[in-house]
Amino acid sequence: MDNDKENPDPGTEFNTDSSWALGGADSVNYLFDSHRDSTILTEFGWNLQPDEPDRTHFAELDSINMDDTSDVAGNYVLLPESSTTTTATSTRGLESGSGVLFGDPTGSTSNLSVSSSSTEDPPEKSTGSVEKPPQTPSKVRKKGQKRIRQPRFAFVTKSEVDHLEDGYRWRKYGQKAVKNSPFPRSYYRCTNSKCTVKKRVERSSEDPTTVITTYEGQHCHHTVGFPRGAVISLESAIAGQLTPAVSPFYYPSVIQSRQISAQPGESRGLPDTNPQVPTDEGLLGDMVPPGMRNG
DNA sequence: CGTGTTTGACCCGCGC
DNA sequence: GCGCGGGTCAAACACG
């Protein structure tokens, strides 16, 4: 990530993103295609109703000027994220309560609607996640093998908690200082041994109250089990994580709407949410914070 | 004891 | 080719 440098203008930051020029109306339209955005989220385990009111906001996004994301306060925005783009400095201008979604072009373009597992099959951890090669005494990575980028998207939320609960269990495997940012970036990996989904969590240097969570890959399993009906507590769960002072925290509205509209019993499947979405691999389903599972 | 976090080192991609 | 910075590894450590 070095294309962010010292962006004098966060608004143009995305525009400068080569392959994902947000400035291009096309890309935006594409991103917020009523059919795609849901697919995108589903890809990452975020099921949502196809007719959610939020979608309306999506549709309006193509008129959003990234220099003034306040337009979408209270909603979330799906933004492109270059495979090497730093998003941390891109959140200036967000009003409280706004969330931003970043999508990764590399995979979304063709994969998001396909939903056939991930872009690639990471040879390194296809089975044992962190199992290291038997013959490699140290951290000798397989040379010649390029790092495979999976589809990614990021939520930008206002919160004082860095690690937002999303229904899955994550294991932190790294932390790095972010250039030009006083806040470190944390790396998490899904604890499911068969799941290669990763996520990065970082705070915006411009707006410390903004947390950027970037998901990469898609879950191949359900969320770690929590009691049926627990989903209805999502909002309260989220709220419980926040300090009263940060009330303007907004979990991606998509989640809220989804959970709200979901019946306690059908929370798992939402079969009609996305007909084109596989009902078995991706599913993913519930967005209930793990914290709620254990009470 | 199992699970998760911390942290320094290492690898790799990319820009210059 | 070199250096920088992001991303990952894995041993050590902490905690329940």
PDB file of N, CA, C and O in Angstrom, chain A residues 13-84:
ATOM      1  N   GLU A  13      -8.651  10.628  -3.561  1.00  0.00           N
ATOM      2  CA  GLU A  13      -7.884   9.438  -3.274  1.00  0.00           C
ATOM      3  C   GLU A  13      -8.408   8.238  -4.007  1.00  0.00           C
ATOM      4  O   GLU A  13      -7.677   7.475  -4.595  1.00  0.00           O
ATOM      5  N   PHE A  14      -9.665   8.078  -3.976  1.00  0.00           N
ATOM      6  CA  PHE A  14     -10.232   6.924  -4.641  1.00  0.00           C
ATOM      7  C   PHE A  14     -10.141   7.066  -6.151  1.00  0.00           C
ATOM      8  O   PHE A  14     -10.000   6.113  -6.865  1.00  0.00           O
ATOM      9  N   ASN A  15     -10.230   8.291  -6.559  1.00  0.00           N
ATOM     10  CA  ASN A  15     -10.191   8.499  -7.985  1.00  0.00           C
ATOM     11  C   ASN A  15      -8.841   8.095  -8.561  1.00  0.00           C
ATOM     12  O   ASN A  15      -8.730   7.728  -9.702  1.00  0.00           O
ATOM     13  N   THR A  16      -7.873   8.233  -7.739  1.00  0.00           N
ATOM     14  CA  THR A  16      -6.546   7.918  -8.231  1.00  0.00           C
ATOM     15  C   THR A  16      -6.327   6.424  -8.284  1.00  0.00           C
ATOM     16  O   THR A  16      -5.367   5.952  -8.848  1.00  0.00           O
ATOM     17  N   ASP A  17      -7.226   5.733  -7.709  1.00  0.00           N
ATOM     18  CA  ASP A  17      -7.074   4.303  -7.700  1.00  0.00           C
ATOM     19  C   ASP A  17      -7.232   3.769  -9.106  1.00  0.00           C
ATOM     20  O   ASP A  17      -8.283   3.808  -9.696  1.00  0.00           O
ATOM     21  N   SER A  18      -6.186   3.307  -9.603  1.00  0.00           N
ATOM     22  CA  SER A  18      -6.151   2.885 -10.982  1.00  0.00           C
ATOM     23  C   SER A  18      -7.355   2.072 -11.423  1.00  0.00           C
ATOM     24  O   SER A  18      -8.233   2.550 -12.108  1.00  0.00           O
ATOM     25  N   SER A  19      -7.374   0.847 -11.023  1.00  0.00           N
ATOM     26  CA  SER A  19      -8.380  -0.045 -11.554  1.00  0.00           C
ATOM     27  C   SER A  19      -9.772   0.231 -11.011  1.00  0.00           C
ATOM     28  O   SER A  19     -10.756  -0.201 -11.550  1.00  0.00           O
ATOM     29  N   TRP A  20      -9.819   0.921  -9.945  1.00  0.00           N
ATOM     30  CA  TRP A  20     -11.124   1.115  -9.318  1.00  0.00           C
ATOM     31  C   TRP A  20     -11.505   2.556  -9.194  1.00  0.00           C
ATOM     32  O   TRP A  20     -12.033   2.980  -8.193  1.00  0.00           O
ATOM     33  N   ALA A  21     -11.224   3.289 -10.170  1.00  0.00           N
ATOM     34  CA  ALA A  21     -11.536   4.694 -10.087  1.00  0.00           C
ATOM     35  C   ALA A  21     -12.968   4.909  -9.668  1.00  0.00           C
ATOM     36  O   ALA A  21     -13.901   4.709 -10.415  1.00  0.00           O
ATOM     37  N   LEU A  22     -13.088   5.318  -8.449  1.00  0.00           N
ATOM     38  CA  LEU A  22     -14.424   5.552  -7.947  1.00  0.00           C
ATOM     39  C   LEU A  22     -15.024   6.744  -8.665  1.00  0.00           C
ATOM     40  O   LEU A  22     -16.210   6.932  -8.739  1.00  0.00           O
ATOM     41  N   GLY A  23     -14.158   7.557  -9.155  1.00  0.00           N
ATOM     42  CA  GLY A  23     -14.641   8.754  -9.798  1.00  0.00           C
ATOM     43  C   GLY A  23     -15.481   8.417 -11.009  1.00  0.00           C
ATOM     44  O   GLY A  23     -16.353   9.155 -11.416  1.00  0.00           O
ATOM     45  N   GLY A  24     -15.216   7.278 -11.555  1.00  0.00           N
ATOM     46  CA  GLY A  24     -15.962   6.890 -12.731  1.00  0.00           C
ATOM     47  C   GLY A  24     -17.369   6.474 -12.377  1.00  0.00           C
ATOM     48  O   GLY A  24     -17.587   5.637 -11.519  1.00  0.00           O
ATOM     49  N   ALA A  25     -18.295   7.101 -12.990  1.00  0.00           N
ATOM     50  CA  ALA A  25     -19.676   6.790 -12.675  1.00  0.00           C
ATOM     51  C   ALA A  25     -19.957   5.319 -12.946  1.00  0.00           C
ATOM     52  O   ALA A  25     -20.731   4.677 -12.272  1.00  0.00           O
ATOM     53  N   ASP A  26     -19.301   4.826 -13.911  1.00  0.00           N
ATOM     54  CA  ASP A  26     -19.509   3.434 -14.269  1.00  0.00           C
ATOM     55  C   ASP A  26     -19.189   2.515 -13.117  1.00  0.00           C
ATOM     56  O   ASP A  26     -19.946   1.637 -12.774  1.00  0.00           O
ATOM     57  N   SER A  27     -18.038   2.768 -12.568  1.00  0.00           N
ATOM     58  CA  SER A  27     -17.610   1.882 -11.499  1.00  0.00           C
ATOM     59  C   SER A  27     -18.587   1.958 -10.343  1.00  0.00           C
ATOM     60  O   SER A  27     -18.889   0.983  -9.705  1.00  0.00           O
ATOM     61  N   VAL A  28     -19.046   3.125 -10.109  1.00  0.00           N
ATOM     62  CA  VAL A  28     -19.975   3.283  -9.006  1.00  0.00           C
ATOM     63  C   VAL A  28     -21.283   2.590  -9.304  1.00  0.00           C
ATOM     64  O   VAL A  28     -21.820   1.856  -8.495  1.00  0.00           O
ATOM     65  N   ASN A  29     -21.729   2.817 -10.471  1.00  0.00           N
ATOM     66  CA  ASN A  29     -22.973   2.168 -10.842  1.00  0.00           C
ATOM     67  C   ASN A  29     -22.839   0.670 -10.731  1.00  0.00           C
ATOM     68  O   ASN A  29     -23.715  -0.014 -10.266  1.00  0.00           O
ATOM     69  N   TYR A  30     -21.702   0.260 -11.160  1.00  0.00           N
ATOM     70  CA  TYR A  30     -21.457  -1.164 -11.113  1.00  0.00           C
ATOM     71  C   TYR A  30     -21.489  -1.656  -9.677  1.00  0.00           C
ATOM     72  O   TYR A  30     -22.108  -2.625  -9.339  1.00  0.00           O
ATOM     73  N   LEU A  31     -20.806  -0.895  -8.885  1.00  0.00           N
ATOM     74  CA  LEU A  31     -20.704  -1.313  -7.500  1.00  0.00           C
ATOM     75  C   LEU A  31     -22.051  -1.377  -6.830  1.00  0.00           C
ATOM     76  O   LEU A  31     -22.303  -2.225  -5.995  1.00  0.00           O
ATOM     77  N   PHE A  32     -22.868  -0.490  -7.177  1.00  0.00           N
ATOM     78  CA  PHE A  32     -24.122  -0.420  -6.468  1.00  0.00           C
ATOM     79  C   PHE A  32     -25.276  -0.983  -7.260  1.00  0.00           C
ATOM     80  O   PHE A  32     -26.419  -0.701  -7.023  1.00  0.00           O
ATOM     81  N   ASP A  33     -24.912  -1.738  -8.200  1.00  0.00           N
ATOM     82  CA  ASP A  33     -25.956  -2.396  -8.927  1.00  0.00           C
ATOM     83  C   ASP A  33     -26.832  -3.140  -7.942  1.00  0.00           C
ATOM     84  O   ASP A  33     -26.364  -3.846  -7.073  1.00  0.00           O
ATOM     85  N   SER A  34     -28.094  -2.968  -8.099  1.00  0.00           N
ATOM     86  CA  SER A  34     -29.011  -3.537  -7.119  1.00  0.00           C
ATOM     87  C   SER A  34     -28.833  -5.022  -6.964  1.00  0.00           C
ATOM     88  O   SER A  34     -29.136  -5.609  -5.951  1.00  0.00           O
ATOM     89  N   HIS A  35     -28.320  -5.595  -7.984  1.00  0.00           N
ATOM     90  CA  HIS A  35     -28.143  -7.046  -7.926  1.00  0.00           C
ATOM     91  C   HIS A  35     -26.801  -7.385  -7.303  1.00  0.00           C
ATOM     92  O   HIS A  35     -26.648  -8.366  -6.604  1.00  0.00           O
ATOM     93  N   ARG A  36     -25.867  -6.533  -7.551  1.00  0.00           N
ATOM     94  CA  ARG A  36     -24.523  -6.859  -7.113  1.00  0.00           C
ATOM     95  C   ARG A  36     -24.245  -6.568  -5.670  1.00  0.00           C
ATOM     96  O   ARG A  36     -23.587  -7.318  -4.981  1.00  0.00           O
ATOM     97  N   ASP A  37     -24.711  -5.445  -5.238  1.00  0.00           N
ATOM     98  CA  ASP A  37     -24.314  -5.104  -3.883  1.00  0.00           C
ATOM     99  C   ASP A  37     -24.754  -6.167  -2.903  1.00  0.00           C
ATOM    100  O   ASP A  37     -24.063  -6.504  -1.966  1.00  0.00           O
ATOM    101  N   SER A  38     -25.908  -6.717  -3.158  1.00  0.00           N
ATOM    102  CA  SER A  38     -26.369  -7.750  -2.246  1.00  0.00           C
ATOM    103  C   SER A  38     -25.504  -8.980  -2.384  1.00  0.00           C
ATOM    104  O   SER A  38     -25.198  -9.670  -1.425  1.00  0.00           O
ATOM    105  N   THR A  39     -25.138  -9.221  -3.608  1.00  0.00           N
ATOM    106  CA  THR A  39     -24.299 -10.382  -3.844  1.00  0.00           C
ATOM    107  C   THR A  39     -22.953 -10.211  -3.177  1.00  0.00           C
ATOM    108  O   THR A  39     -22.403 -11.129  -2.614  1.00  0.00           O
ATOM    109  N   ILE A  40     -22.483  -9.024  -3.272  1.00  0.00           N
ATOM    110  CA  ILE A  40     -21.195  -8.743  -2.660  1.00  0.00           C
ATOM    111  C   ILE A  40     -21.243  -9.052  -1.183  1.00  0.00           C
ATOM    112  O   ILE A  40     -20.406  -9.757  -0.650  1.00  0.00           O
ATOM    113  N   LEU A  41     -22.222  -8.512  -0.580  1.00  0.00           N
ATOM    114  CA  LEU A  41     -22.315  -8.720   0.852  1.00  0.00           C
ATOM    115  C   LEU A  41     -22.509 -10.178   1.177  1.00  0.00           C
ATOM    116  O   LEU A  41     -21.940 -10.696   2.132  1.00  0.00           O
ATOM    117  N   THR A  42     -23.295 -10.797   0.359  1.00  0.00           N
ATOM    118  CA  THR A  42     -23.521 -12.206   0.605  1.00  0.00           C
ATOM    119  C   THR A  42     -22.236 -12.982   0.491  1.00  0.00           C
ATOM    120  O   THR A  42     -21.971 -13.917   1.233  1.00  0.00           O
ATOM    121  N   GLU A  43     -21.460 -12.556  -0.448  1.00  0.00           N
ATOM    122  CA  GLU A  43     -20.183 -13.220  -0.642  1.00  0.00           C
ATOM    123  C   GLU A  43     -19.407 -13.260   0.649  1.00  0.00           C
ATOM    124  O   GLU A  43     -18.679 -14.185   0.932  1.00  0.00           O
ATOM    125  N   PHE A  44     -19.550 -12.247   1.371  1.00  0.00           N
ATOM    126  CA  PHE A  44     -18.771 -12.162   2.587  1.00  0.00           C
ATOM    127  C   PHE A  44     -19.571 -12.582   3.795  1.00  0.00           C
ATOM    128  O   PHE A  44     -19.170 -12.396   4.914  1.00  0.00           O
ATOM    129  N   GLY A  45     -20.710 -13.095   3.509  1.00  0.00           N
ATOM    130  CA  GLY A  45     -21.474 -13.598   4.630  1.00  0.00           C
ATOM    131  C   GLY A  45     -22.480 -12.615   5.175  1.00  0.00           C
ATOM    132  O   GLY A  45     -22.998 -12.781   6.260  1.00  0.00           O
ATOM    133  N   TRP A  46     -22.723 -11.615   4.444  1.00  0.00           N
ATOM    134  CA  TRP A  46     -23.689 -10.639   4.932  1.00  0.00           C
ATOM    135  C   TRP A  46     -24.947 -10.751   4.097  1.00  0.00           C
ATOM    136  O   TRP A  46     -25.069 -10.156   3.044  1.00  0.00           O
ATOM    137  N   ASN A  47     -25.856 -11.492   4.575  1.00  0.00           N
ATOM    138  CA  ASN A  47     -27.098 -11.626   3.845  1.00  0.00           C
ATOM    139  C   ASN A  47     -27.973 -10.419   4.078  1.00  0.00           C
ATOM    140  O   ASN A  47     -28.004  -9.848   5.135  1.00  0.00           O
ATOM    141  N   LEU A  48     -28.689 -10.090   3.069  1.00  0.00           N
ATOM    142  CA  LEU A  48     -29.585  -8.972   3.248  1.00  0.00           C
ATOM    143  C   LEU A  48     -30.760  -9.111   2.315  1.00  0.00           C
ATOM    144  O   LEU A  48     -30.698  -9.802   1.313  1.00  0.00           O
ATOM    145  N   GLN A  49     -31.771  -8.436   2.660  1.00  0.00           N
ATOM    146  CA  GLN A  49     -32.936  -8.478   1.819  1.00  0.00           C
ATOM    147  C   GLN A  49     -32.689  -7.673   0.571  1.00  0.00           C
ATOM    148  O   GLN A  49     -32.116  -6.608   0.609  1.00  0.00           O
ATOM    149  N   PRO A  50     -33.141  -8.197  -0.525  1.00  0.00           N
ATOM    150  CA  PRO A  50     -32.931  -7.536  -1.801  1.00  0.00           C
ATOM    151  C   PRO A  50     -33.670  -6.216  -1.899  1.00  0.00           C
ATOM    152  O   PRO A  50     -33.327  -5.380  -2.693  1.00  0.00           O
ATOM    153  N   ASP A  51     -34.639  -6.076  -1.117  1.00  0.00           N
ATOM    154  CA  ASP A  51     -35.432  -4.861  -1.238  1.00  0.00           C
ATOM    155  C   ASP A  51     -35.286  -3.949  -0.040  1.00  0.00           C
ATOM    156  O   ASP A  51     -36.145  -3.154   0.268  1.00  0.00           O
ATOM    157  N   GLU A  52     -34.213  -4.137   0.627  1.00  0.00           N
ATOM    158  CA  GLU A  52     -34.016  -3.302   1.784  1.00  0.00           C
ATOM    159  C   GLU A  52     -34.010  -1.843   1.392  1.00  0.00           C
ATOM    160  O   GLU A  52     -33.531  -1.469   0.334  1.00  0.00           O
ATOM    161  N   PRO A  53     -34.498  -1.049   2.278  1.00  0.00           N
ATOM    162  CA  PRO A  53     -34.489   0.394   2.052  1.00  0.00           C
ATOM    163  C   PRO A  53     -33.076   0.874   1.782  1.00  0.00           C
ATOM    164  O   PRO A  53     -32.857   1.816   1.059  1.00  0.00           O
ATOM    165  N   ASP A  54     -32.143   0.176   2.369  1.00  0.00           N
ATOM    166  CA  ASP A  54     -30.764   0.609   2.207  1.00  0.00           C
ATOM    167  C   ASP A  54     -30.369   0.638   0.749  1.00  0.00           C
ATOM    168  O   ASP A  54     -29.554   1.403   0.328  1.00  0.00           O
ATOM    169  N   ARG A  55     -30.978  -0.245   0.056  1.00  0.00           N
ATOM    170  CA  ARG A  55     -30.592  -0.339  -1.330  1.00  0.00           C
ATOM    171  C   ARG A  55     -30.842   0.984  -2.027  1.00  0.00           C
ATOM    172  O   ARG A  55     -30.140   1.365  -2.935  1.00  0.00           O
ATOM    173  N   THR A  56     -31.836   1.618  -1.568  1.00  0.00           N
ATOM    174  CA  THR A  56     -32.139   2.901  -2.162  1.00  0.00           C
ATOM    175  C   THR A  56     -30.937   3.812  -2.036  1.00  0.00           C
ATOM    176  O   THR A  56     -30.555   4.507  -2.950  1.00  0.00           O
ATOM    177  N   HIS A  57     -30.339   3.724  -0.897  1.00  0.00           N
ATOM    178  CA  HIS A  57     -29.176   4.567  -0.681  1.00  0.00           C
ATOM    179  C   HIS A  57     -28.041   4.145  -1.605  1.00  0.00           C
ATOM    180  O   HIS A  57     -27.307   4.943  -2.100  1.00  0.00           O
ATOM    181  N   PHE A  58     -27.995   2.892  -1.797  1.00  0.00           N
ATOM    182  CA  PHE A  58     -26.960   2.407  -2.696  1.00  0.00           C
ATOM    183  C   PHE A  58     -27.129   3.051  -4.049  1.00  0.00           C
ATOM    184  O   PHE A  58     -26.225   3.529  -4.655  1.00  0.00           O
ATOM    185  N   ALA A  59     -28.337   3.002  -4.469  1.00  0.00           N
ATOM    186  CA  ALA A  59     -28.615   3.515  -5.800  1.00  0.00           C
ATOM    187  C   ALA A  59     -28.242   4.982  -5.913  1.00  0.00           C
ATOM    188  O   ALA A  59     -27.895   5.460  -6.973  1.00  0.00           O
ATOM    189  N   GLU A  60     -28.316   5.625  -4.806  1.00  0.00           N
ATOM    190  CA  GLU A  60     -28.027   7.052  -4.847  1.00  0.00           C
ATOM    191  C   GLU A  60     -26.540   7.333  -4.783  1.00  0.00           C
ATOM    192  O   GLU A  60     -26.094   8.424  -4.981  1.00  0.00           O
ATOM    193  N   LEU A  61     -25.846   6.327  -4.486  1.00  0.00           N
ATOM    194  CA  LEU A  61     -24.426   6.520  -4.253  1.00  0.00           C
ATOM    195  C   LEU A  61     -23.663   7.014  -5.462  1.00  0.00           C
ATOM    196  O   LEU A  61     -22.636   7.645  -5.332  1.00  0.00           O
ATOM    197  N   ASP A  62     -24.156   6.706  -6.582  1.00  0.00           N
ATOM    198  CA  ASP A  62     -23.367   7.107  -7.747  1.00  0.00           C
ATOM    199  C   ASP A  62     -23.255   8.612  -7.844  1.00  0.00           C
ATOM    200  O   ASP A  62     -22.488   9.143  -8.608  1.00  0.00           O
ATOM    201  N   SER A  63     -24.029   9.255  -7.049  1.00  0.00           N
ATOM    202  CA  SER A  63     -23.945  10.703  -7.082  1.00  0.00           C
ATOM    203  C   SER A  63     -23.101  11.239  -5.933  1.00  0.00           C
ATOM    204  O   SER A  63     -22.886  12.413  -5.800  1.00  0.00           O
ATOM    205  N   ILE A  64     -22.647  10.298  -5.170  1.00  0.00           N
ATOM    206  CA  ILE A  64     -21.870  10.713  -4.020  1.00  0.00           C
ATOM    207  C   ILE A  64     -20.483  11.172  -4.403  1.00  0.00           C
ATOM    208  O   ILE A  64     -19.786  10.528  -5.143  1.00  0.00           O
ATOM    209  N   ASN A  65     -20.136  12.264  -3.852  1.00  0.00           N
ATOM    210  CA  ASN A  65     -18.782  12.734  -4.056  1.00  0.00           C
ATOM    211  C   ASN A  65     -17.964  12.256  -2.875  1.00  0.00           C
ATOM    212  O   ASN A  65     -18.249  12.545  -1.741  1.00  0.00           O
ATOM    213  N   MET A  66     -16.952  11.527  -3.165  1.00  0.00           N
ATOM    214  CA  MET A  66     -16.159  10.967  -2.084  1.00  0.00           C
ATOM    215  C   MET A  66     -15.555  12.046  -1.217  1.00  0.00           C
ATOM    216  O   MET A  66     -15.020  11.802  -0.164  1.00  0.00           O
ATOM    217  N   ASP A  67     -15.628  13.225  -1.694  1.00  0.00           N
ATOM    218  CA  ASP A  67     -15.074  14.300  -0.903  1.00  0.00           C
ATOM    219  C   ASP A  67     -16.083  14.764   0.109  1.00  0.00           C
ATOM    220  O   ASP A  67     -15.834  15.583   0.942  1.00  0.00           O
ATOM    221  N   ASP A  68     -17.223  14.214  -0.003  1.00  0.00           N
ATOM    222  CA  ASP A  68     -18.275  14.650   0.892  1.00  0.00           C
ATOM    223  C   ASP A  68     -19.154  13.480   1.239  1.00  0.00           C
ATOM    224  O   ASP A  68     -20.330  13.440   0.931  1.00  0.00           O
ATOM    225  N   THR A  69     -18.552  12.532   1.880  1.00  0.00           N
ATOM    226  CA  THR A  69     -19.291  11.325   2.213  1.00  0.00           C
ATOM    227  C   THR A  69     -20.385  11.581   3.220  1.00  0.00           C
ATOM    228  O   THR A  69     -21.166  10.716   3.526  1.00  0.00           O
ATOM    229  N   SER A  70     -20.412  12.772   3.729  1.00  0.00           N
ATOM    230  CA  SER A  70     -21.429  13.076   4.709  1.00  0.00           C
ATOM    231  C   SER A  70     -22.805  12.918   4.096  1.00  0.00           C
ATOM    232  O   SER A  70     -23.796  12.810   4.770  1.00  0.00           O
ATOM    233  N   ASP A  71     -22.822  12.912   2.822  1.00  0.00           N
ATOM    234  CA  ASP A  71     -24.089  12.739   2.134  1.00  0.00           C
ATOM    235  C   ASP A  71     -24.760  11.442   2.516  1.00  0.00           C
ATOM    236  O   ASP A  71     -25.949  11.289   2.413  1.00  0.00           O
ATOM    237  N   VAL A  72     -23.954  10.541   2.905  1.00  0.00           N
ATOM    238  CA  VAL A  72     -24.505   9.240   3.190  1.00  0.00           C
ATOM    239  C   VAL A  72     -24.552   8.963   4.680  1.00  0.00           C
ATOM    240  O   VAL A  72     -24.625   7.847   5.113  1.00  0.00           O
ATOM    241  N   ALA A  73     -24.511   9.983   5.409  1.00  0.00           N
ATOM    242  CA  ALA A  73     -24.565   9.785   6.854  1.00  0.00           C
ATOM    243  C   ALA A  73     -25.754   8.908   7.202  1.00  0.00           C
ATOM    244  O   ALA A  73     -26.858   9.109   6.741  1.00  0.00           O
ATOM    245  N   GLY A  74     -25.470   7.976   8.018  1.00  0.00           N
ATOM    246  CA  GLY A  74     -26.535   7.099   8.436  1.00  0.00           C
ATOM    247  C   GLY A  74     -26.659   5.888   7.553  1.00  0.00           C
ATOM    248  O   GLY A  74     -27.343   4.940   7.866  1.00  0.00           O
ATOM    249  N   ASN A  75     -25.991   5.908   6.492  1.00  0.00           N
ATOM    250  CA  ASN A  75     -26.025   4.769   5.594  1.00  0.00           C
ATOM    251  C   ASN A  75     -24.616   4.232   5.458  1.00  0.00           C
ATOM    252  O   ASN A  75     -23.693   4.699   6.091  1.00  0.00           O
ATOM    253  N   TYR A  76     -24.475   3.311   4.593  1.00  0.00           N
ATOM    254  CA  TYR A  76     -23.117   2.875   4.337  1.00  0.00           C
ATOM    255  C   TYR A  76     -22.862   2.944   2.859  1.00  0.00           C
ATOM    256  O   TYR A  76     -23.742   2.887   2.039  1.00  0.00           O
ATOM    257  N   VAL A  77     -21.660   3.103   2.555  1.00  0.00           N
ATOM    258  CA  VAL A  77     -21.299   3.268   1.162  1.00  0.00           C
ATOM    259  C   VAL A  77     -20.382   2.146   0.731  1.00  0.00           C
ATOM    260  O   VAL A  77     -19.488   1.762   1.456  1.00  0.00           O
ATOM    261  N   LEU A  78     -20.648   1.668  -0.386  1.00  0.00           N
ATOM    262  CA  LEU A  78     -19.766   0.634  -0.914  1.00  0.00           C
ATOM    263  C   LEU A  78     -18.710   1.289  -1.773  1.00  0.00           C
ATOM    264  O   LEU A  78     -19.001   1.921  -2.756  1.00  0.00           O
ATOM    265  N   LEU A  79     -17.515   1.129  -1.352  1.00  0.00           N
ATOM    266  CA  LEU A  79     -16.433   1.753  -2.091  1.00  0.00           C
ATOM    267  C   LEU A  79     -15.467   0.707  -2.584  1.00  0.00           C
ATOM    268  O   LEU A  79     -15.322  -0.339  -2.007  1.00  0.00           O
ATOM    269  N   PRO A  80     -14.822   1.033  -3.641  1.00  0.00           N
ATOM    270  CA  PRO A  80     -13.835   0.110  -4.169  1.00  0.00           C
ATOM    271  C   PRO A  80     -12.581   0.184  -3.347  1.00  0.00           C
ATOM    272  O   PRO A  80     -12.224   1.229  -2.853  1.00  0.00           O
ATOM    273  N   GLU A  81     -11.955  -0.926  -3.236  1.00  0.00           N
ATOM    274  CA  GLU A  81     -10.699  -0.899  -2.541  1.00  0.00           C
ATOM    275  C   GLU A  81      -9.666  -1.627  -3.361  1.00  0.00           C
ATOM    276  O   GLU A  81      -9.766  -2.804  -3.622  1.00  0.00           O
ATOM    277  N   SER A  82      -8.698  -0.889  -3.740  1.00  0.00           N
ATOM    278  CA  SER A  82      -7.633  -1.514  -4.500  1.00  0.00           C
ATOM    279  C   SER A  82      -6.952  -2.557  -3.657  1.00  0.00           C
ATOM    280  O   SER A  82      -6.938  -2.501  -2.458  1.00  0.00           O
ATOM    281  N   SER A  83      -6.384  -3.514  -4.312  1.00  0.00           N
ATOM    282  CA  SER A  83      -5.740  -4.582  -3.569  1.00  0.00           C
ATOM    283  C   SER A  83      -4.613  -4.046  -2.722  1.00  0.00           C
ATOM    284  O   SER A  83      -4.153  -4.681  -1.810  1.00  0.00           O
ATOM    285  N   THR A  84      -4.204  -2.878  -3.036  1.00  0.00           N
ATOM    286  CA  THR A  84      -3.102  -2.334  -2.258  1.00  0.00           C
ATOM    287  C   THR A  84      -3.405  -0.938  -1.764  1.00  0.00           C
ATOM    288  O   THR A  84      -2.534  -0.168  -1.468  1.00  0.00           O
TER     289      THR A  84
END
